[in-house]
GROMACS .gro file of C-alpha atoms in nm:
model
  407
    1UNK     CA    1  -0.007  -0.013   0.010
    2UNK     CA    2   0.283   0.240   0.104
    3UNK     CA    3   0.429   0.111  -0.233
    4UNK     CA    4   0.079   0.195  -0.402
    5UNK     CA    5   0.101   0.555  -0.270
    6UNK     CA    6   0.431   0.701  -0.322
    7UNK     CA    7   0.367   0.553  -0.731
    8UNK     CA    8   0.018   0.800  -0.746
    9UNK     CA    9   0.192   1.020  -0.544
   10UNK     CA   10   0.427   1.029  -0.814
   11UNK     CA   11   0.200   1.089  -1.114
   12UNK     CA   12  -0.001   1.334  -0.979
   13UNK     CA   13  -0.029   1.602  -1.266
   14UNK     CA   14  -0.095   1.277  -1.465
   15UNK     CA   15  -0.422   1.183  -1.313
   16UNK     CA   16  -0.575   1.572  -1.191
   17UNK     CA   17  -0.559   1.600  -1.550
   18UNK     CA   18  -0.726   1.249  -1.675
   19UNK     CA   19  -1.020   1.357  -1.373
   20UNK     CA   20  -0.974   1.705  -1.638
   21UNK     CA   21  -0.998   1.497  -1.957
   22UNK     CA   22  -1.259   1.212  -1.908
   23UNK     CA   23  -1.515   1.418  -1.849
   24UNK     CA   24  -1.837   1.434  -2.002
   25UNK     CA   25  -1.701   1.588  -2.258
   26UNK     CA   26  -1.479   1.282  -2.384
   27UNK     CA   27  -1.801   1.043  -2.289
   28UNK     CA   28  -2.068   1.244  -2.484
   29UNK     CA   29  -1.782   1.229  -2.772
   30UNK     CA   30  -1.621   0.870  -2.819
   31UNK     CA   31  -1.987   0.763  -2.749
   32UNK     CA   32  -2.105   0.965  -3.032
   33UNK     CA   33  -1.790   0.863  -3.250
   34UNK     CA   34  -1.856   0.502  -3.250
   35UNK     CA   35  -2.241   0.469  -3.261
   36UNK     CA   36  -2.160   0.669  -3.575
   37UNK     CA   37  -1.950   0.534  -3.705
   38UNK     CA   38  -1.785   0.215  -3.521
   39UNK     CA   39  -1.425   0.234  -3.489
   40UNK     CA   40  -1.309   0.386  -3.817
   41UNK     CA   41  -1.220   0.676  -3.604
   42UNK     CA   42  -1.024   0.518  -3.404
   43UNK     CA   43  -0.685   0.626  -3.564
   44UNK     CA   44  -0.784   1.031  -3.482
   45UNK     CA   45  -0.806   0.913  -3.082
   46UNK     CA   46  -0.475   0.733  -3.090
   47UNK     CA   47  -0.294   0.966  -3.300
   48UNK     CA   48  -0.432   1.215  -3.034
   49UNK     CA   49  -0.288   1.069  -2.712
   50UNK     CA   50  -0.007   1.040  -2.896
   51UNK     CA   51   0.059   1.391  -2.960
   52UNK     CA   52  -0.067   1.491  -2.615
   53UNK     CA   53   0.202   1.284  -2.485
   54UNK     CA   54   0.428   1.497  -2.715
   55UNK     CA   55   0.314   1.829  -2.612
   56UNK     CA   56   0.258   1.728  -2.200
   57UNK     CA   57   0.664   1.673  -2.183
   58UNK     CA   58   0.722   1.965  -2.385
   59UNK     CA   59   0.485   2.185  -2.157
   60UNK     CA   60   0.664   2.022  -1.861
   61UNK     CA   61   0.985   2.085  -1.955
   62UNK     CA   62   1.007   2.423  -2.029
   63UNK     CA   63   0.776   2.525  -1.688
   64UNK     CA   64   1.076   2.275  -1.494
   65UNK     CA   65   1.354   2.459  -1.651
   66UNK     CA   66   1.280   2.797  -1.636
   67UNK     CA   67   1.035   2.722  -1.313
   68UNK     CA   68   0.753   2.972  -1.480
   69UNK     CA   69   0.437   2.838  -1.588
   70UNK     CA   70   0.302   2.826  -1.966
   71UNK     CA   71   0.155   3.225  -2.000
   72UNK     CA   72   0.371   3.383  -1.789
   73UNK     CA   73   0.680   3.201  -1.998
   74UNK     CA   74   0.445   3.357  -2.308
   75UNK     CA   75   0.462   3.659  -2.238
   76UNK     CA   76   0.821   3.701  -2.104
   77UNK     CA   77   1.006   3.574  -2.424
   78UNK     CA   78   0.799   3.697  -2.707
   79UNK     CA   79   0.792   4.048  -2.810
   80UNK     CA   80   0.429   4.130  -2.796
   81UNK     CA   81   0.379   3.829  -2.609
   82UNK     CA   82   0.083   3.953  -2.372
   83UNK     CA   83  -0.129   3.987  -2.701
   84UNK     CA   84  -0.056   3.619  -2.771
   85UNK     CA   85  -0.117   3.506  -2.384
   86UNK     CA   86  -0.490   3.784  -2.402
   87UNK     CA   87  -0.614   3.526  -2.646
   88UNK     CA   88  -0.527   3.194  -2.582
   89UNK     CA   89  -0.702   3.330  -2.243
   90UNK     CA   90  -1.016   3.447  -2.381
   91UNK     CA   91  -1.080   3.157  -2.617
   92UNK     CA   92  -1.000   2.876  -2.368
   93UNK     CA   93  -1.285   3.044  -2.175
   94UNK     CA   94  -1.450   3.073  -2.418
   95UNK     CA   95  -1.441   2.693  -2.551
   96UNK     CA   96  -1.431   2.651  -2.157
   97UNK     CA   97  -1.796   2.824  -2.152
   98UNK     CA   98  -1.961   2.586  -2.453
   99UNK     CA   99  -1.826   2.319  -2.255
  100UNK     CA  100  -2.007   2.433  -1.956
  101UNK     CA  101  -2.295   2.503  -2.120
  102UNK     CA  102  -2.294   2.129  -2.329
  103UNK     CA  103  -2.164   1.942  -1.922
  104UNK     CA  104  -2.452   2.002  -1.732
  105UNK     CA  105  -2.674   1.968  -2.032
  106UNK     CA  106  -2.569   1.645  -2.011
  107UNK     CA  107  -2.588   1.599  -1.604
  108UNK     CA  108  -2.967   1.768  -1.597
  109UNK     CA  109  -3.026   1.518  -1.878
  110UNK     CA  110  -2.912   1.196  -1.673
  111UNK     CA  111  -2.979   1.299  -1.319
  112UNK     CA  112  -3.373   1.392  -1.489
  113UNK     CA  113  -3.307   0.996  -1.603
  114UNK     CA  114  -3.298   0.838  -1.289
  115UNK     CA  115  -3.535   1.068  -1.110
  116UNK     CA  116  -3.791   0.888  -1.398
  117UNK     CA  117  -3.649   0.533  -1.340
  118UNK     CA  118  -3.656   0.604  -0.908
  119UNK     CA  119  -3.999   0.704  -0.902
  120UNK     CA  120  -4.206   0.507  -1.137
  121UNK     CA  121  -4.198   0.840  -1.452
  122UNK     CA  122  -4.140   1.148  -1.236
  123UNK     CA  123  -3.986   1.428  -1.384
  124UNK     CA  124  -3.834   1.746  -1.262
  125UNK     CA  125  -3.744   1.993  -1.440
  126UNK     CA  126  -3.377   2.032  -1.664
  127UNK     CA  127  -3.374   2.449  -1.453
  128UNK     CA  128  -3.385   2.293  -1.105
  129UNK     CA  129  -3.177   2.024  -1.104
  130UNK     CA  130  -2.950   2.254  -1.269
  131UNK     CA  131  -3.011   2.526  -1.028
  132UNK     CA  132  -2.898   2.258  -0.712
  133UNK     CA  133  -2.618   2.174  -0.893
  134UNK     CA  134  -2.545   2.504  -0.931
  135UNK     CA  135  -2.569   2.649  -0.608
  136UNK     CA  136  -2.445   2.243  -0.472
  137UNK     CA  137  -2.047   2.376  -0.614
  138UNK     CA  138  -2.049   2.735  -0.572
  139UNK     CA  139  -2.120   2.660  -0.193
  140UNK     CA  140  -1.753   2.457  -0.172
  141UNK     CA  141  -1.577   2.701  -0.429
  142UNK     CA  142  -1.720   2.951  -0.203
  143UNK     CA  143  -1.683   2.809   0.156
  144UNK     CA  144  -1.543   2.480   0.097
  145UNK     CA  145  -1.184   2.309  -0.066
  146UNK     CA  146  -1.195   2.153  -0.357
  147UNK     CA  147  -0.904   1.927  -0.367
  148UNK     CA  148  -1.111   1.743  -0.098
  149UNK     CA  149  -1.434   1.692  -0.336
  150UNK     CA  150  -1.221   1.719  -0.682
  151UNK     CA  151  -1.079   1.343  -0.499
  152UNK     CA  152  -1.471   1.194  -0.429
  153UNK     CA  153  -1.551   1.278  -0.759
  154UNK     CA  154  -1.208   1.206  -0.918
  155UNK     CA  155  -1.293   0.818  -0.787
  156UNK     CA  156  -1.588   0.825  -0.873
  157UNK     CA  157  -1.463   0.879  -1.314
  158UNK     CA  158  -1.275   0.554  -1.152
  159UNK     CA  159  -1.576   0.415  -1.128
  160UNK     CA  160  -1.731   0.529  -1.469
  161UNK     CA  161  -1.431   0.395  -1.586
  162UNK     CA  162  -1.456   0.071  -1.441
  163UNK     CA  163  -1.794  -0.011  -1.569
  164UNK     CA  164  -1.740   0.082  -1.893
  165UNK     CA  165  -1.447  -0.122  -1.888
  166UNK     CA  166  -1.697  -0.431  -1.743
  167UNK     CA  167  -1.898  -0.338  -2.022
  168UNK     CA  168  -1.649  -0.349  -2.283
  169UNK     CA  169  -1.615  -0.754  -2.207
  170UNK     CA  170  -1.992  -0.761  -2.165
  171UNK     CA  171  -2.060  -0.638  -2.495
  172UNK     CA  172  -1.764  -0.796  -2.668
  173UNK     CA  173  -1.663  -0.616  -2.951
  174UNK     CA  174  -1.439  -0.689  -3.246
  175UNK     CA  175  -1.075  -0.668  -3.159
  176UNK     CA  176  -1.093  -0.716  -3.597
  177UNK     CA  177  -1.269  -0.379  -3.620
  178UNK     CA  178  -1.019  -0.215  -3.374
  179UNK     CA  179  -0.745  -0.279  -3.592
  180UNK     CA  180  -0.863  -0.175  -3.901
  181UNK     CA  181  -0.966   0.167  -3.702
  182UNK     CA  182  -0.620   0.231  -3.719
  183UNK     CA  183  -0.621   0.285  -4.059
  184UNK     CA  184  -0.657   0.707  -4.147
  185UNK     CA  185  -1.030   0.736  -4.295
  186UNK     CA  186  -1.305   0.929  -4.301
  187UNK     CA  187  -1.662   0.820  -4.346
  188UNK     CA  188  -1.791   1.018  -4.644
  189UNK     CA  189  -2.081   1.197  -4.383
  190UNK     CA  190  -2.203   1.494  -4.275
  191UNK     CA  191  -2.035   1.613  -3.970
  192UNK     CA  192  -1.702   1.332  -3.998
  193UNK     CA  193  -1.488   1.586  -4.008
  194UNK     CA  194  -1.617   1.772  -3.655
  195UNK     CA  195  -1.612   1.478  -3.467
  196UNK     CA  196  -1.303   1.335  -3.552
  197UNK     CA  197  -1.222   1.795  -3.498
  198UNK     CA  198  -1.377   1.686  -3.175
  199UNK     CA  199  -1.192   1.378  -3.047
  200UNK     CA  200  -0.897   1.599  -3.129
  201UNK     CA  201  -1.019   1.896  -2.905
  202UNK     CA  202  -1.142   1.675  -2.662
  203UNK     CA  203  -0.774   1.429  -2.557
  204UNK     CA  204  -0.507   1.670  -2.729
  205UNK     CA  205  -0.688   1.979  -2.589
  206UNK     CA  206  -0.524   2.343  -2.518
  207UNK     CA  207  -0.657   2.388  -2.163
  208UNK     CA  208  -0.479   2.042  -2.050
  209UNK     CA  209  -0.127   2.179  -2.157
  210UNK     CA  210  -0.174   2.516  -2.059
  211UNK     CA  211  -0.264   2.362  -1.697
  212UNK     CA  212   0.048   2.118  -1.744
  213UNK     CA  213   0.205   2.406  -1.703
  214UNK     CA  214   0.080   2.492  -1.353
  215UNK     CA  215   0.040   2.153  -1.164
  216UNK     CA  216   0.368   2.080  -1.302
  217UNK     CA  217   0.504   2.410  -1.058
  218UNK     CA  218   0.294   2.344  -0.829
  219UNK     CA  219   0.383   2.067  -0.733
  220UNK     CA  220   0.700   2.196  -0.674
  221UNK     CA  221   0.949   1.952  -0.941
  222UNK     CA  222   1.254   2.069  -1.069
  223UNK     CA  223   1.503   2.038  -1.366
  224UNK     CA  224   1.599   1.653  -1.111
  225UNK     CA  225   1.293   1.498  -1.177
  226UNK     CA  226   1.238   1.579  -1.590
  227UNK     CA  227   1.220   1.183  -1.565
  228UNK     CA  228   0.908   1.176  -1.348
  229UNK     CA  229   0.782   1.421  -1.546
  230UNK     CA  230   0.768   1.239  -1.887
  231UNK     CA  231   0.677   0.898  -1.680
  232UNK     CA  232   0.420   1.145  -1.544
  233UNK     CA  233   0.230   1.245  -1.900
  234UNK     CA  234   0.320   0.886  -2.047
  235UNK     CA  235   0.054   0.693  -1.708
  236UNK     CA  236  -0.204   1.067  -1.791
  237UNK     CA  237  -0.149   0.958  -2.210
  238UNK     CA  238  -0.207   0.603  -2.154
  239UNK     CA  239  -0.540   0.624  -1.951
  240UNK     CA  240  -0.654   0.886  -2.210
  241UNK     CA  241  -0.599   0.689  -2.451
  242UNK     CA  242  -0.748   0.330  -2.252
  243UNK     CA  243  -1.040   0.493  -2.102
  244UNK     CA  244  -1.150   0.669  -2.402
  245UNK     CA  245  -1.041   0.383  -2.662
  246UNK     CA  246  -1.308   0.169  -2.404
  247UNK     CA  247  -1.607   0.377  -2.446
  248UNK     CA  248  -1.587   0.415  -2.837
  249UNK     CA  249  -1.521   0.058  -2.857
  250UNK     CA  250  -1.867  -0.054  -2.610
  251UNK     CA  251  -2.019   0.232  -2.829
  252UNK     CA  252  -1.968   0.024  -3.146
  253UNK     CA  253  -2.058  -0.287  -2.987
  254UNK     CA  254  -2.404  -0.108  -2.875
  255UNK     CA  255  -2.514   0.175  -3.027
  256UNK     CA  256  -2.347   0.132  -3.393
  257UNK     CA  257  -2.533  -0.230  -3.372
  258UNK     CA  258  -2.859  -0.072  -3.359
  259UNK     CA  259  -2.834   0.208  -3.592
  260UNK     CA  260  -2.867   0.440  -3.307
  261UNK     CA  261  -2.719   0.823  -3.343
  262UNK     CA  262  -2.664   0.903  -2.918
  263UNK     CA  263  -2.862   1.248  -2.997
  264UNK     CA  264  -2.933   1.230  -2.662
  265UNK     CA  265  -2.746   1.102  -2.355
  266UNK     CA  266  -3.058   0.957  -2.222
  267UNK     CA  267  -3.042   0.715  -2.485
  268UNK     CA  268  -2.690   0.546  -2.403
  269UNK     CA  269  -2.877   0.441  -1.990
  270UNK     CA  270  -3.207   0.369  -2.210
  271UNK     CA  271  -2.968   0.073  -2.394
  272UNK     CA  272  -2.741  -0.030  -2.156
  273UNK     CA  273  -3.046  -0.082  -1.897
  274UNK     CA  274  -3.194  -0.397  -2.114
  275UNK     CA  275  -2.804  -0.523  -2.016
  276UNK     CA  276  -2.721  -0.539  -1.649
  277UNK     CA  277  -3.137  -0.418  -1.587
  278UNK     CA  278  -3.183  -0.096  -1.342
  279UNK     CA  279  -2.817  -0.124  -1.135
  280UNK     CA  280  -2.636  -0.103  -1.461
  281UNK     CA  281  -2.774   0.178  -1.607
  282UNK     CA  282  -2.758   0.343  -1.226
  283UNK     CA  283  -2.410   0.287  -1.223
  284UNK     CA  284  -2.361   0.434  -1.555
  285UNK     CA  285  -2.585   0.718  -1.424
  286UNK     CA  286  -2.350   0.866  -1.172
  287UNK     CA  287  -2.023   0.717  -1.308
  288UNK     CA  288  -2.118   1.004  -1.595
  289UNK     CA  289  -2.306   1.260  -1.418
  290UNK     CA  290  -1.967   1.198  -1.202
  291UNK     CA  291  -1.752   1.294  -1.422
  292UNK     CA  292  -1.967   1.589  -1.534
  293UNK     CA  293  -1.941   1.715  -1.185
  294UNK     CA  294  -1.587   1.659  -1.173
  295UNK     CA  295  -1.529   1.865  -1.524
  296UNK     CA  296  -1.680   2.140  -1.392
  297UNK     CA  297  -1.454   2.256  -1.120
  298UNK     CA  298  -1.143   2.311  -1.353
  299UNK     CA  299  -1.398   2.506  -1.584
  300UNK     CA  300  -1.547   2.733  -1.422
  301UNK     CA  301  -1.162   2.776  -1.194
  302UNK     CA  302  -0.996   2.850  -1.526
  303UNK     CA  303  -1.103   3.175  -1.588
  304UNK     CA  304  -0.920   3.270  -1.243
  305UNK     CA  305  -0.621   3.054  -1.276
  306UNK     CA  306  -0.530   3.144  -1.594
  307UNK     CA  307  -0.603   3.493  -1.492
  308UNK     CA  308  -0.351   3.458  -1.216
  309UNK     CA  309  -0.107   3.278  -1.429
  310UNK     CA  310  -0.150   3.528  -1.699
  311UNK     CA  311  -0.054   3.807  -1.367
  312UNK     CA  312   0.212   3.637  -1.203
  313UNK     CA  313  -0.094   3.626  -0.873
  314UNK     CA  314  -0.107   3.415  -0.622
  315UNK     CA  315  -0.360   3.114  -0.766
  316UNK     CA  316  -0.675   3.188  -0.478
  317UNK     CA  317  -1.009   3.107  -0.532
  318UNK     CA  318  -1.171   3.297  -0.248
  319UNK     CA  319  -1.019   3.599  -0.373
  320UNK     CA  320  -1.314   3.839  -0.472
  321UNK     CA  321  -1.205   3.871  -0.815
  322UNK     CA  322  -1.165   3.521  -0.863
  323UNK     CA  323  -1.532   3.443  -0.712
  324UNK     CA  324  -1.662   3.719  -0.958
  325UNK     CA  325  -1.523   3.546  -1.266
  326UNK     CA  326  -1.666   3.210  -1.091
  327UNK     CA  327  -2.015   3.320  -1.075
  328UNK     CA  328  -2.028   3.466  -1.393
  329UNK     CA  329  -1.920   3.151  -1.512
  330UNK     CA  330  -2.202   2.938  -1.298
  331UNK     CA  331  -2.409   3.159  -1.507
  332UNK     CA  332  -2.407   3.025  -1.867
  333UNK     CA  333  -2.450   2.662  -1.653
  334UNK     CA  334  -2.848   2.794  -1.776
  335UNK     CA  335  -2.713   2.783  -2.172
  336UNK     CA  336  -2.938   2.409  -2.288
  337UNK     CA  337  -3.245   2.554  -2.075
  338UNK     CA  338  -3.260   2.825  -2.311
  339UNK     CA  339  -3.140   2.701  -2.642
  340UNK     CA  340  -3.247   2.482  -2.884
  341UNK     CA  341  -2.985   2.237  -2.918
  342UNK     CA  342  -2.930   1.952  -2.705
  343UNK     CA  343  -2.631   1.904  -2.491
  344UNK     CA  344  -2.463   1.647  -2.660
  345UNK     CA  345  -2.425   1.834  -2.976
  346UNK     CA  346  -2.329   2.113  -2.815
  347UNK     CA  347  -2.052   1.956  -2.706
  348UNK     CA  348  -1.929   1.800  -2.960
  349UNK     CA  349  -1.927   2.159  -3.095
  350UNK     CA  350  -1.681   2.288  -2.785
  351UNK     CA  351  -1.488   2.026  -2.803
  352UNK     CA  352  -1.487   2.090  -3.168
  353UNK     CA  353  -1.383   2.463  -3.076
  354UNK     CA  354  -1.155   2.330  -2.898
  355UNK     CA  355  -0.918   2.202  -3.156
  356UNK     CA  356  -0.921   2.527  -3.336
  357UNK     CA  357  -0.694   2.672  -3.000
  358UNK     CA  358  -0.473   2.413  -3.063
  359UNK     CA  359  -0.194   2.545  -3.278
  360UNK     CA  360  -0.171   2.865  -3.054
  361UNK     CA  361  -0.041   2.618  -2.808
  362UNK     CA  362   0.178   2.394  -2.972
  363UNK     CA  363   0.364   2.671  -3.187
  364UNK     CA  364   0.480   2.900  -2.944
  365UNK     CA  365   0.598   2.587  -2.747
  366UNK     CA  366   0.807   2.483  -3.014
  367UNK     CA  367   0.979   2.797  -3.069
  368UNK     CA  368   1.048   2.785  -2.621
  369UNK     CA  369   1.229   2.451  -2.624
  370UNK     CA  370   1.416   2.494  -2.864
  371UNK     CA  371   1.516   2.913  -2.743
  372UNK     CA  372   1.890   2.813  -2.634
  373UNK     CA  373   1.932   3.120  -2.406
  374UNK     CA  374   1.636   3.038  -2.225
  375UNK     CA  375   1.656   2.616  -2.207
  376UNK     CA  376   2.029   2.640  -2.215
  377UNK     CA  377   2.146   2.284  -2.244
  378UNK     CA  378   1.794   2.134  -2.258
  379UNK     CA  379   1.723   2.191  -2.551
  380UNK     CA  380   1.486   1.942  -2.718
  381UNK     CA  381   1.521   1.621  -2.858
  382UNK     CA  382   1.551   1.595  -3.254
  383UNK     CA  383   1.302   1.332  -3.235
  384UNK     CA  384   1.098   1.536  -2.977
  385UNK     CA  385   1.137   1.827  -3.236
  386UNK     CA  386   0.986   1.599  -3.484
  387UNK     CA  387   0.700   1.498  -3.279
  388UNK     CA  388   0.659   1.862  -3.205
  389UNK     CA  389   0.636   1.949  -3.582
  390UNK     CA  390   0.419   1.650  -3.683
  391UNK     CA  391   0.165   1.795  -3.361
  392UNK     CA  392   0.187   2.100  -3.563
  393UNK     CA  393   0.029   2.000  -3.843
  394UNK     CA  394  -0.204   1.774  -3.721
  395UNK     CA  395  -0.389   2.134  -3.553
  396UNK     CA  396  -0.304   2.274  -3.837
  397UNK     CA  397  -0.568   1.978  -3.983
  398UNK     CA  398  -0.799   1.934  -3.740
  399UNK     CA  399  -0.854   2.320  -3.695
  400UNK     CA  400  -0.972   2.324  -4.040
  401UNK     CA  401  -1.214   1.957  -3.956
  402UNK     CA  402  -1.368   2.219  -3.758
  403UNK     CA  403  -1.388   2.533  -3.966
  404UNK     CA  404  -1.519   2.334  -4.259
  405UNK     CA  405  -1.744   2.123  -4.068
  406UNK     CA  406  -1.871   2.450  -3.925
  407UNK     CA  407  -1.956   2.550  -4.247
   0.00000   0.00000   0.00000
């Protein structure tokens, strides 16, 4: 047990980012992809996770060498770097607010379905469900400690992951379809380009790399911990690939076979109920709702964190400025109540939007990690440079996919 706790503490930032990344956005994107196209877009997930590892290592290395977080380095090292930093802040906040509307809408739909199953068809308005969770989350952030509550919700995310793995073996998807999904190809159907962009946006997310810099800094690691940082990044990217791949495969082995498109998250619950009864449905509801709620914390905290990162001020979520930003963020949680767009569609759009920000974080880190007077003897290796260049090309391609699908 002692060795296990030491191992977990050594990969702290990676576990944090898994809890952040494998949320409702990942579940929705992977489930919808599997439902509509089977495993044909599995290659996009594999590439996204490989590139996530590459950028995690790059951002972590620059932070370890300089002792500064990403946005502060951009502002300091580039001429007019404050413009780039502000662009990243604004773009990430817009993307996260769109995601917040989708996440809270999905959580409300799932809780609504859980109440219906538990109380013989009783229906509670989505507005009241969102209001309840908004008040609870605001209270916890206002007066409580985020770290303790986040650990509980991360545990629920783990339960979600285990439940999908169990269902994966129950469904027994074809391994030949998994292998065929590694061959790059895009189905000639409406929305397929947007799904590729969404897979990249939810996995190889610009927010993850900016936050990677922050959590590595919070860990207190130095350049002596470079090997540990790489192991941490590998664990994080590997777990993202495993959990996201399992969700896609389960959806491909069930929803895709039955011809369901997952326009509504509740469809997934209604499909799994016959497999394992109401118990399975409740476990799935708790797991996905928990994943969503654990994701909401970083989403509403990202604005105050980014502002603190940019200004070089200590991160204090109880300051007046942070509380105002958090309150304004939570107000967007009610977006799906007033919009006609279904939460899963809104979630896919928000993840595709995230892909458009990726070039703005991939290109600057390539420049910084090859800057001699900044990195000294710790310049990027040839292999790492090739990886970052590949990420840049991938980011430009997925950005074009997102724009083309939107148009």
